mmCIF file of N, CA, C and O in Angstrom:
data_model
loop_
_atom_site.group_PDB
_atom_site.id
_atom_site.type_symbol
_atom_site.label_atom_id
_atom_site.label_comp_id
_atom_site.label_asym_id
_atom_site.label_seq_id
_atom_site.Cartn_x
_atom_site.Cartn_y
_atom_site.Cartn_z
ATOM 1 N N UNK A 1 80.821 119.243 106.917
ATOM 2 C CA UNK A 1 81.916 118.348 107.269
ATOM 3 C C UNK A 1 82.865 118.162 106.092
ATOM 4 O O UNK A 1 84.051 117.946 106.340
ATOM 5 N N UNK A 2 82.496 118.219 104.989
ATOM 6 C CA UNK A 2 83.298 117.472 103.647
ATOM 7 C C UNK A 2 84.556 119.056 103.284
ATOM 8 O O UNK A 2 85.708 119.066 102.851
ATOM 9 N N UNK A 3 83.600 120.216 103.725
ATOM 10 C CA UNK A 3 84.152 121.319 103.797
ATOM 11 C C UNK A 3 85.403 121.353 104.055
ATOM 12 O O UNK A 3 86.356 121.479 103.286
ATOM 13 N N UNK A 4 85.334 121.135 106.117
ATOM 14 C CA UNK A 4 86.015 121.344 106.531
ATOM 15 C C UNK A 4 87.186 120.378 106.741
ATOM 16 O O UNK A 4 88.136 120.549 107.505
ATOM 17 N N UNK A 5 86.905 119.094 105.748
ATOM 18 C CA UNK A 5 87.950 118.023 105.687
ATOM 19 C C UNK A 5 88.942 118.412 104.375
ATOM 20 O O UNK A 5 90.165 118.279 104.345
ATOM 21 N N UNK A 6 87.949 119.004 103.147
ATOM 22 C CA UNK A 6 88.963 119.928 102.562
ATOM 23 C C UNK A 6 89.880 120.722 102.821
ATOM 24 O O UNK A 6 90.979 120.898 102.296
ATOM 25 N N UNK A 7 89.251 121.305 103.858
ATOM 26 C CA UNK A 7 90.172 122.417 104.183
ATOM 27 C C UNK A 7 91.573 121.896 104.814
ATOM 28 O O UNK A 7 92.710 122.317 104.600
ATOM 29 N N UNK A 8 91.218 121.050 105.495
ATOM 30 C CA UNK A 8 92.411 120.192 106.367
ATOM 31 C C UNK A 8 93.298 119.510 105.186
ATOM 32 O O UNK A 8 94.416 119.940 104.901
ATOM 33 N N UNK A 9 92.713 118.447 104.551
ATOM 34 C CA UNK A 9 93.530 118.073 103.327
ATOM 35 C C UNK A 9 94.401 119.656 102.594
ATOM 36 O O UNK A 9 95.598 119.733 102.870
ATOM 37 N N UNK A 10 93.954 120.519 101.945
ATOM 38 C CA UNK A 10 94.939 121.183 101.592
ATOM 39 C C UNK A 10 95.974 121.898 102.099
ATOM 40 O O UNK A 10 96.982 122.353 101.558
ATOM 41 N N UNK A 11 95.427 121.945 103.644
ATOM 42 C CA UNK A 11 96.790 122.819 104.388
ATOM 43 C C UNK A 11 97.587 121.470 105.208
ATOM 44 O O UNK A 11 98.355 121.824 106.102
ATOM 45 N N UNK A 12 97.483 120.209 105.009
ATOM 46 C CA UNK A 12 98.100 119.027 105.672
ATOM 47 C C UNK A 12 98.697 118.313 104.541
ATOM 48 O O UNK A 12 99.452 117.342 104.579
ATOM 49 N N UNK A 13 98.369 118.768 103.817
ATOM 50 C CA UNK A 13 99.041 117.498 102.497
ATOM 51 C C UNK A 13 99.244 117.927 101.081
ATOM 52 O O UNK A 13 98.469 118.445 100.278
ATOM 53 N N UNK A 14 100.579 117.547 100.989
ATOM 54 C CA UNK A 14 101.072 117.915 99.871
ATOM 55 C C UNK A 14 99.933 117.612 98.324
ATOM 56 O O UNK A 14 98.928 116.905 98.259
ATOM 57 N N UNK A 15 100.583 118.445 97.256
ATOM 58 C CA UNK A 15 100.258 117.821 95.920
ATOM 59 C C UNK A 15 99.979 116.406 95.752
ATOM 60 O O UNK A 15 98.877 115.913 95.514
ATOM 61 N N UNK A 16 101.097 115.794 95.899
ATOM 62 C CA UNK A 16 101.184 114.693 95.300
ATOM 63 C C UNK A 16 100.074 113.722 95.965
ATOM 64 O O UNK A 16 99.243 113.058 95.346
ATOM 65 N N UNK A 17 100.265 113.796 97.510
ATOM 66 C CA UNK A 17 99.269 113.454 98.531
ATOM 67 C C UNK A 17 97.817 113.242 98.132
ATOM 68 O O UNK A 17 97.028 112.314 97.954
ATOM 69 N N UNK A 18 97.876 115.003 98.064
ATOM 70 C CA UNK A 18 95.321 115.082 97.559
ATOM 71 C C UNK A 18 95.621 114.337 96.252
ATOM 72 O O UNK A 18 95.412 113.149 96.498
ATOM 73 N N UNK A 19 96.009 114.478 94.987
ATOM 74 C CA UNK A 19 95.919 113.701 93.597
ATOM 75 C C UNK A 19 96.163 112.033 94.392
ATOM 76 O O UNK A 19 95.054 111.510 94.506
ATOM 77 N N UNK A 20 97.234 111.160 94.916
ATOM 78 C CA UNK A 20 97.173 110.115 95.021
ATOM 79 C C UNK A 20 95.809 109.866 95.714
ATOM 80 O O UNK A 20 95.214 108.889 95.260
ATOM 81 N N UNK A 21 95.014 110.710 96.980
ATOM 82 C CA UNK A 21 94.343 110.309 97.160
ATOM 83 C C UNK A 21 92.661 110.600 96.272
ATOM 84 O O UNK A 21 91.465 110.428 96.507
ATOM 85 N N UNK A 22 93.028 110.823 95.809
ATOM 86 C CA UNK A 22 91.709 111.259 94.770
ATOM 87 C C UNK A 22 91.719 110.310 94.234
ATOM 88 O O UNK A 22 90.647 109.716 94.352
ATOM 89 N N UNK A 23 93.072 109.372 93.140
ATOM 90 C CA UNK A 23 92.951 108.367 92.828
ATOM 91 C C UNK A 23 92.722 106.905 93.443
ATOM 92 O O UNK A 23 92.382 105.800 93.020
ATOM 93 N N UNK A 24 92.938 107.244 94.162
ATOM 94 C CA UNK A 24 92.385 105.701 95.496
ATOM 95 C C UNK A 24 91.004 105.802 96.188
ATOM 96 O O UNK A 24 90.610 104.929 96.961
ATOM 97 N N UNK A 25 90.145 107.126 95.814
ATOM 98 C CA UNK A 25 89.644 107.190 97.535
ATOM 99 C C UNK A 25 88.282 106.037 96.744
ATOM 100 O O UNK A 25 87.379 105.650 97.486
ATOM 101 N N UNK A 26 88.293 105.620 95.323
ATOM 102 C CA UNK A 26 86.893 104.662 95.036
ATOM 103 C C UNK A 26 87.626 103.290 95.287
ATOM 104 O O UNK A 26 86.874 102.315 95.275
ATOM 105 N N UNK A 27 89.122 103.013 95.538
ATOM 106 C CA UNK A 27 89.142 101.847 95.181
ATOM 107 C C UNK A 27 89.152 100.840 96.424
ATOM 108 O O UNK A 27 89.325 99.638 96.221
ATOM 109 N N UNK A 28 88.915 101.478 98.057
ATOM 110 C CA UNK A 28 88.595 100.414 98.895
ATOM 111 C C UNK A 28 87.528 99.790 98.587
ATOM 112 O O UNK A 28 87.585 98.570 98.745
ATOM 113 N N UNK A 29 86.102 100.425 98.011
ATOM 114 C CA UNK A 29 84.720 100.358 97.271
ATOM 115 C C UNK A 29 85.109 98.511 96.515
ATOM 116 O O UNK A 29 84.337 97.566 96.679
ATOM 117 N N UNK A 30 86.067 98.444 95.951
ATOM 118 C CA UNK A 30 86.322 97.328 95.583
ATOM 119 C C UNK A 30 86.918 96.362 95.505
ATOM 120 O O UNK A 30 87.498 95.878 94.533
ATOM 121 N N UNK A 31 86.788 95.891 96.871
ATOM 122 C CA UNK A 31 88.276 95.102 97.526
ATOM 123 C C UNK A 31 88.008 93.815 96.582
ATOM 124 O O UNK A 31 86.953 93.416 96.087
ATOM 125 N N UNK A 32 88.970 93.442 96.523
ATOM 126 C CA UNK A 32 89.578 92.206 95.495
ATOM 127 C C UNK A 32 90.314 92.501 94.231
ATOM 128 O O UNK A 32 91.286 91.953 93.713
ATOM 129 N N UNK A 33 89.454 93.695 93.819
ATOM 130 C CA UNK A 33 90.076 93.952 92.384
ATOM 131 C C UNK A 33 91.794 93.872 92.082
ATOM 132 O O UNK A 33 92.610 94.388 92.846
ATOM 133 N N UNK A 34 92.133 93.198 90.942
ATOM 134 C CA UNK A 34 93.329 92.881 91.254
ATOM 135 C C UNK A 34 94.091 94.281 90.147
ATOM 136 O O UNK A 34 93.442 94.816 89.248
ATOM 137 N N UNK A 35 95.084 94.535 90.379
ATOM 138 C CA UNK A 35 95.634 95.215 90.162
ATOM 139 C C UNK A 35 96.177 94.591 88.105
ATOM 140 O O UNK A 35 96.607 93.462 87.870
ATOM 141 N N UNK A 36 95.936 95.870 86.821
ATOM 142 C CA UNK A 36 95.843 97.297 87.200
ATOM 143 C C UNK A 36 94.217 97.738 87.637
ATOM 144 O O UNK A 36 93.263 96.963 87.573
ATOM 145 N N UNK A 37 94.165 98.940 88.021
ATOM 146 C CA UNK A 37 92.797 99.255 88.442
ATOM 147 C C UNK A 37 92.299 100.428 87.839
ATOM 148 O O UNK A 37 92.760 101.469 88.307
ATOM 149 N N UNK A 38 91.177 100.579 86.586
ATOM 150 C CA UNK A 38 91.253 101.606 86.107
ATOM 151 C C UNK A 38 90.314 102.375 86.676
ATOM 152 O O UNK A 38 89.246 101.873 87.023
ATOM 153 N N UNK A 39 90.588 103.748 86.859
ATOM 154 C CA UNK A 39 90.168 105.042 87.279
ATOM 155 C C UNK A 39 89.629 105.635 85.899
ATOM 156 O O UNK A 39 90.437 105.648 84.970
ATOM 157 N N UNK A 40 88.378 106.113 85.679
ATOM 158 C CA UNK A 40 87.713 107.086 84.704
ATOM 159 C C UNK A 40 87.643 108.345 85.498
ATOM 160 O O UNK A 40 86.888 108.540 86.451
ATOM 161 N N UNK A 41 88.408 109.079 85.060
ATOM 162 C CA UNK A 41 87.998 110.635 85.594
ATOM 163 C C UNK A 41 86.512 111.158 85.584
ATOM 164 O O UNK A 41 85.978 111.215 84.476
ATOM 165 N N UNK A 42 85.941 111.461 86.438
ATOM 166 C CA UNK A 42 84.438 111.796 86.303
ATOM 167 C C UNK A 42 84.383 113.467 85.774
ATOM 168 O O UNK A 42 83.308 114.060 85.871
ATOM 169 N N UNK A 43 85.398 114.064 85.305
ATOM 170 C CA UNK A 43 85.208 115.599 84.699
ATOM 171 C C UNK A 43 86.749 115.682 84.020
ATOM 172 O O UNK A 43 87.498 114.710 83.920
ATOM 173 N N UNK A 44 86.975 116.666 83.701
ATOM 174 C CA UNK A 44 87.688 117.838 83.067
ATOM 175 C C UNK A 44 88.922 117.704 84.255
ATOM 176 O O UNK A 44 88.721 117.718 85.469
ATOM 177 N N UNK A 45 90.549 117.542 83.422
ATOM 178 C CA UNK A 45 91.213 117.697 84.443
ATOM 179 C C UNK A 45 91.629 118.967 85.508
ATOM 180 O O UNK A 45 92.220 119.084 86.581
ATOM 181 N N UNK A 46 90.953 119.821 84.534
ATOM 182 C CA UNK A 46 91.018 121.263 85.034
ATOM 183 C C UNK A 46 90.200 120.928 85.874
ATOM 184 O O UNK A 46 90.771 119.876 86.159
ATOM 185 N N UNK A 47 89.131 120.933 86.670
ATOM 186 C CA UNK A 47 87.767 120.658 87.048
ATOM 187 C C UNK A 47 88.652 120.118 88.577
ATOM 188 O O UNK A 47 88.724 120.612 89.702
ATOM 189 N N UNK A 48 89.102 119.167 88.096
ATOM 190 C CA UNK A 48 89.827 118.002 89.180
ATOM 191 C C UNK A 48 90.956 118.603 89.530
ATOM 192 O O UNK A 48 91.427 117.973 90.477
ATOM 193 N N UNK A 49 91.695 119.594 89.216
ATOM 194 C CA UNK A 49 92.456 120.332 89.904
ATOM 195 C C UNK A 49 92.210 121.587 90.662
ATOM 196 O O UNK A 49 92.730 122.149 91.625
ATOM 197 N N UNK A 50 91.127 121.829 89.783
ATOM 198 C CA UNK A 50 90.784 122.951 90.895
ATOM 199 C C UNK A 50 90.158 122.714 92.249
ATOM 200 O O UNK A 50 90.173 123.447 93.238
ATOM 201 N N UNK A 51 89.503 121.310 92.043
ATOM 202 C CA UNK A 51 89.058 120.891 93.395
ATOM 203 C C UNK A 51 89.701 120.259 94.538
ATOM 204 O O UNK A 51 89.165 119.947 95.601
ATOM 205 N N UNK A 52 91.202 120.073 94.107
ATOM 206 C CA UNK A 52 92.910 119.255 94.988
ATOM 207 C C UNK A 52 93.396 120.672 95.264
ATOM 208 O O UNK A 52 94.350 120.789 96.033
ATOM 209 N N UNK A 53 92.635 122.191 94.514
ATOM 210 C CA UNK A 53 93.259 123.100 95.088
ATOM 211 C C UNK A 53 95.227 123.243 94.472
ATOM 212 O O UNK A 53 96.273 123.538 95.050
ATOM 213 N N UNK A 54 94.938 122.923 93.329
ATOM 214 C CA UNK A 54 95.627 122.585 91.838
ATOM 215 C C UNK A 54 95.501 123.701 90.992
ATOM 216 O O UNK A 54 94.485 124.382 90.853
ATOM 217 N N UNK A 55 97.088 123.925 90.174
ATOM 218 C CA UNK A 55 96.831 124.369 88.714
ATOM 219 C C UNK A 55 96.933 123.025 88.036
ATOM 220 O O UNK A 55 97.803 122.180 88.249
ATOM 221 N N UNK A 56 96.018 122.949 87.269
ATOM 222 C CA UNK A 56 96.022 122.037 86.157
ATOM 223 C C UNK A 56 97.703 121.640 85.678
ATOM 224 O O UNK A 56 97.779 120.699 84.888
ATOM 225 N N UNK A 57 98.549 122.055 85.949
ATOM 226 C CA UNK A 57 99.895 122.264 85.265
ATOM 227 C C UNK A 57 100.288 121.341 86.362
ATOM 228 O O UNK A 57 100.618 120.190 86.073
ATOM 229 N N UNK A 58 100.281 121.756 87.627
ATOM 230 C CA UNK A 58 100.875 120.930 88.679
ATOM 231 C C UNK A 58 100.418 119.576 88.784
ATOM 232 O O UNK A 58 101.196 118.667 89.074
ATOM 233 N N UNK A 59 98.611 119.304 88.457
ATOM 234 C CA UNK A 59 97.956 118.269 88.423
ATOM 235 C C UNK A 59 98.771 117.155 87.301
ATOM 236 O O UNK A 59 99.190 116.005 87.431
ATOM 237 N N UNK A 60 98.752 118.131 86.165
ATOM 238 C CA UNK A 60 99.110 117.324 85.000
ATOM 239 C C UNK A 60 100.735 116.585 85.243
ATOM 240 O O UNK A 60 101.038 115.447 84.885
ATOM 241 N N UNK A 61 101.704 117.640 85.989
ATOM 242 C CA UNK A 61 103.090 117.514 86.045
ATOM 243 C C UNK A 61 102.921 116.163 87.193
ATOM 244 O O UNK A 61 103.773 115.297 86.999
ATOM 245 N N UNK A 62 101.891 115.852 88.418
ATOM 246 C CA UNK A 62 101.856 114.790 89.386
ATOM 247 C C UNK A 62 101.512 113.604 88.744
ATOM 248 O O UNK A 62 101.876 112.459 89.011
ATOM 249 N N UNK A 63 100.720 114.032 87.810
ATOM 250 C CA UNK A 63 100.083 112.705 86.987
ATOM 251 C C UNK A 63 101.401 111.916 86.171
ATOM 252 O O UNK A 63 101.618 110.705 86.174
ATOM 253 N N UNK A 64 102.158 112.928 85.516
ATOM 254 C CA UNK A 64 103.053 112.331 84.920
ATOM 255 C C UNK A 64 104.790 111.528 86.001
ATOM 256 O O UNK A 64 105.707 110.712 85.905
ATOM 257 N N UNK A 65 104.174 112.579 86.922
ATOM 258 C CA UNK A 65 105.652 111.634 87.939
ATOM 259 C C UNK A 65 105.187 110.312 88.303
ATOM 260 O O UNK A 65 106.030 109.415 88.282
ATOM 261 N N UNK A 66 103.317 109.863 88.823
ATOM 262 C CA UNK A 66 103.287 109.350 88.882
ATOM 263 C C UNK A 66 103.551 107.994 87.677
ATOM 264 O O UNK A 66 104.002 106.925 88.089
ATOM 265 N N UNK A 67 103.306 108.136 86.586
ATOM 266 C CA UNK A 67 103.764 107.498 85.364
ATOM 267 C C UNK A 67 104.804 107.174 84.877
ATOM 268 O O UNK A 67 105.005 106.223 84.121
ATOM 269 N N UNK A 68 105.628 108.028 85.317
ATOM 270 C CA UNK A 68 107.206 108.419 85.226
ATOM 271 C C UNK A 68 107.422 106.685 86.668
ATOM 272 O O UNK A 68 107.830 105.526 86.599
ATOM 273 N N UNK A 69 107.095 107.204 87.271
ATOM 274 C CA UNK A 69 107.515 106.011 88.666
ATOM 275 C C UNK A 69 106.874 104.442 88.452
ATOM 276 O O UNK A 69 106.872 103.635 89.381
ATOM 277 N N UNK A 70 106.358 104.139 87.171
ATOM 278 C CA UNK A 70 105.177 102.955 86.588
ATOM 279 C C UNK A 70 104.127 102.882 87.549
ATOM 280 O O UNK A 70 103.500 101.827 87.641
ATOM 281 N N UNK A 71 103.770 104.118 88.476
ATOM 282 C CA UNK A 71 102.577 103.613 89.557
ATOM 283 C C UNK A 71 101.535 103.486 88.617
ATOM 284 O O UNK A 71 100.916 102.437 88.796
ATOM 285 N N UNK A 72 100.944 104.436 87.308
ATOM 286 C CA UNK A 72 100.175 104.469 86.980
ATOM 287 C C UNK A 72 100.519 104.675 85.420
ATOM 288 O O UNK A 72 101.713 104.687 85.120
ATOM 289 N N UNK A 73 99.597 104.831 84.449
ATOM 290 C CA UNK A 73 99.277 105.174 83.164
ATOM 291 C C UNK A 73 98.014 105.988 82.752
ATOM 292 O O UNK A 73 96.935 105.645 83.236
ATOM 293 N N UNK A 74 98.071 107.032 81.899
ATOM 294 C CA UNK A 74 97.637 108.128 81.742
ATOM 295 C C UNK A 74 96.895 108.201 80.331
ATOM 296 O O UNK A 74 97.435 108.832 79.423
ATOM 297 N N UNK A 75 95.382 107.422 80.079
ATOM 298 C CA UNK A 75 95.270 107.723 78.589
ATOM 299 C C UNK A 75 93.755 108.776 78.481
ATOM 300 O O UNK A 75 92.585 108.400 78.408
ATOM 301 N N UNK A 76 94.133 109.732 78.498
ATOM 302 C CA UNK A 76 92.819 110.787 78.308
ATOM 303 C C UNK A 76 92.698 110.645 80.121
ATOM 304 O O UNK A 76 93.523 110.610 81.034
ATOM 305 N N UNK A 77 90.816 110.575 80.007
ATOM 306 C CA UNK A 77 90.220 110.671 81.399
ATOM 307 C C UNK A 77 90.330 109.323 81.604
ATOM 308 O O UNK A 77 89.313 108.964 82.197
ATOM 309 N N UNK A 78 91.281 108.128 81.345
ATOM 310 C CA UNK A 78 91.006 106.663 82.002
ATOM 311 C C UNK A 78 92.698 106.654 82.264
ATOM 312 O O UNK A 78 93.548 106.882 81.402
ATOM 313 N N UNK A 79 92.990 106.257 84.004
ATOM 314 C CA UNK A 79 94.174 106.228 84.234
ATOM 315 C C UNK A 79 94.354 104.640 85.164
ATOM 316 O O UNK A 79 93.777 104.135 86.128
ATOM 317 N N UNK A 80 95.166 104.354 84.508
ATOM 318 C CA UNK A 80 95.703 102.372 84.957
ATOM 319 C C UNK A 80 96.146 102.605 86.466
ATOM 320 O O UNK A 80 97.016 103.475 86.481
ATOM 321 N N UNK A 81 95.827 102.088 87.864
ATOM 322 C CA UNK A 81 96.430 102.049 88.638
ATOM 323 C C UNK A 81 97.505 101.084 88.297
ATOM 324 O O UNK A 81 97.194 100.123 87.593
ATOM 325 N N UNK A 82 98.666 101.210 88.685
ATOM 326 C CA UNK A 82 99.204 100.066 88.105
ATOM 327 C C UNK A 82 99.296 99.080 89.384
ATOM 328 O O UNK A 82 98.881 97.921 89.377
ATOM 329 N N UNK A 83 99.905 99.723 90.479
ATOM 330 C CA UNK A 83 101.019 99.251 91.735
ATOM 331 C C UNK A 83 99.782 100.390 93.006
ATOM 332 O O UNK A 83 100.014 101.476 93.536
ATOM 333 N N UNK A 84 98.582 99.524 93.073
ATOM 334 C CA UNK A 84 97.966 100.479 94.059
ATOM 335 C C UNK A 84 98.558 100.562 95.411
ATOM 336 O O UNK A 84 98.665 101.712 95.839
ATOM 337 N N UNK A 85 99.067 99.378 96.372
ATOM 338 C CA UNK A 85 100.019 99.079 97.229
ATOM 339 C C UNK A 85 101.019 100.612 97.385
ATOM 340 O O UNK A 85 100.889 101.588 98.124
ATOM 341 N N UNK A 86 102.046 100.261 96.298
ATOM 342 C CA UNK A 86 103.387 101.381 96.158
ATOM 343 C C UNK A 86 102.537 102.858 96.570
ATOM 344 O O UNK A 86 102.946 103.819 97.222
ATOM 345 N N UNK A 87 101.247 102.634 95.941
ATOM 346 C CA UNK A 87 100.924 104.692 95.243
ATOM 347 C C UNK A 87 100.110 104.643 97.006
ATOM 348 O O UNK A 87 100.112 105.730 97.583
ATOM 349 N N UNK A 88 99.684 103.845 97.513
ATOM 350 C CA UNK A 88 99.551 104.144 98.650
ATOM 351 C C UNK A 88 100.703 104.188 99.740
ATOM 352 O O UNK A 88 100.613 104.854 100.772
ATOM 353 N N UNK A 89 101.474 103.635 99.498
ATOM 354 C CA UNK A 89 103.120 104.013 100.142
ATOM 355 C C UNK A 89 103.162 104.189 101.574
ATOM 356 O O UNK A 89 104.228 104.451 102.133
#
């Protein structure tokens, strides 16, 4: 099943899409938390792009629009949700 929901996520949804949702998909797990909300990358951003079906380049270039837009902040593997609301859009 997780397969074939991959498979659907990459031919249904953009870049920006699988990365925003990669960064949200722990944080219903903790309803209340108030916003910012930090995300620890659990690997290698390479690692995490290859699994959004990513070059690392594109991963890295989404990470920074998102930063670029104040949704988020980018320090190593720990990234600030800032505006979880907005990045869910």
């Amino acid at each position: 099943l997780g397969l074939i929901q991959d498979v659907e996520a990459y031919s249904l949804r953009s870049g920006m899409q699988r990365v925003i949702g990669y960064l949200l998909r722990d944080i219903d797990e903790r309803q209340g938390a108030k916003p910012p909300i930090r995300v620890v990358l659990d690997t290698n951003k390479g690692i995490i792009a290859s699994r959004l079906n990513l070059t690392p380049e594109h991963f890295s270039r989404i990470l920074g629009e998102l930063s670029h837009e104040s949704l988020i902040t980018v320090n190593g593997a720990e990234i600030m949700i800032l505006e979880p609301e907005r990045l869910r859009g």
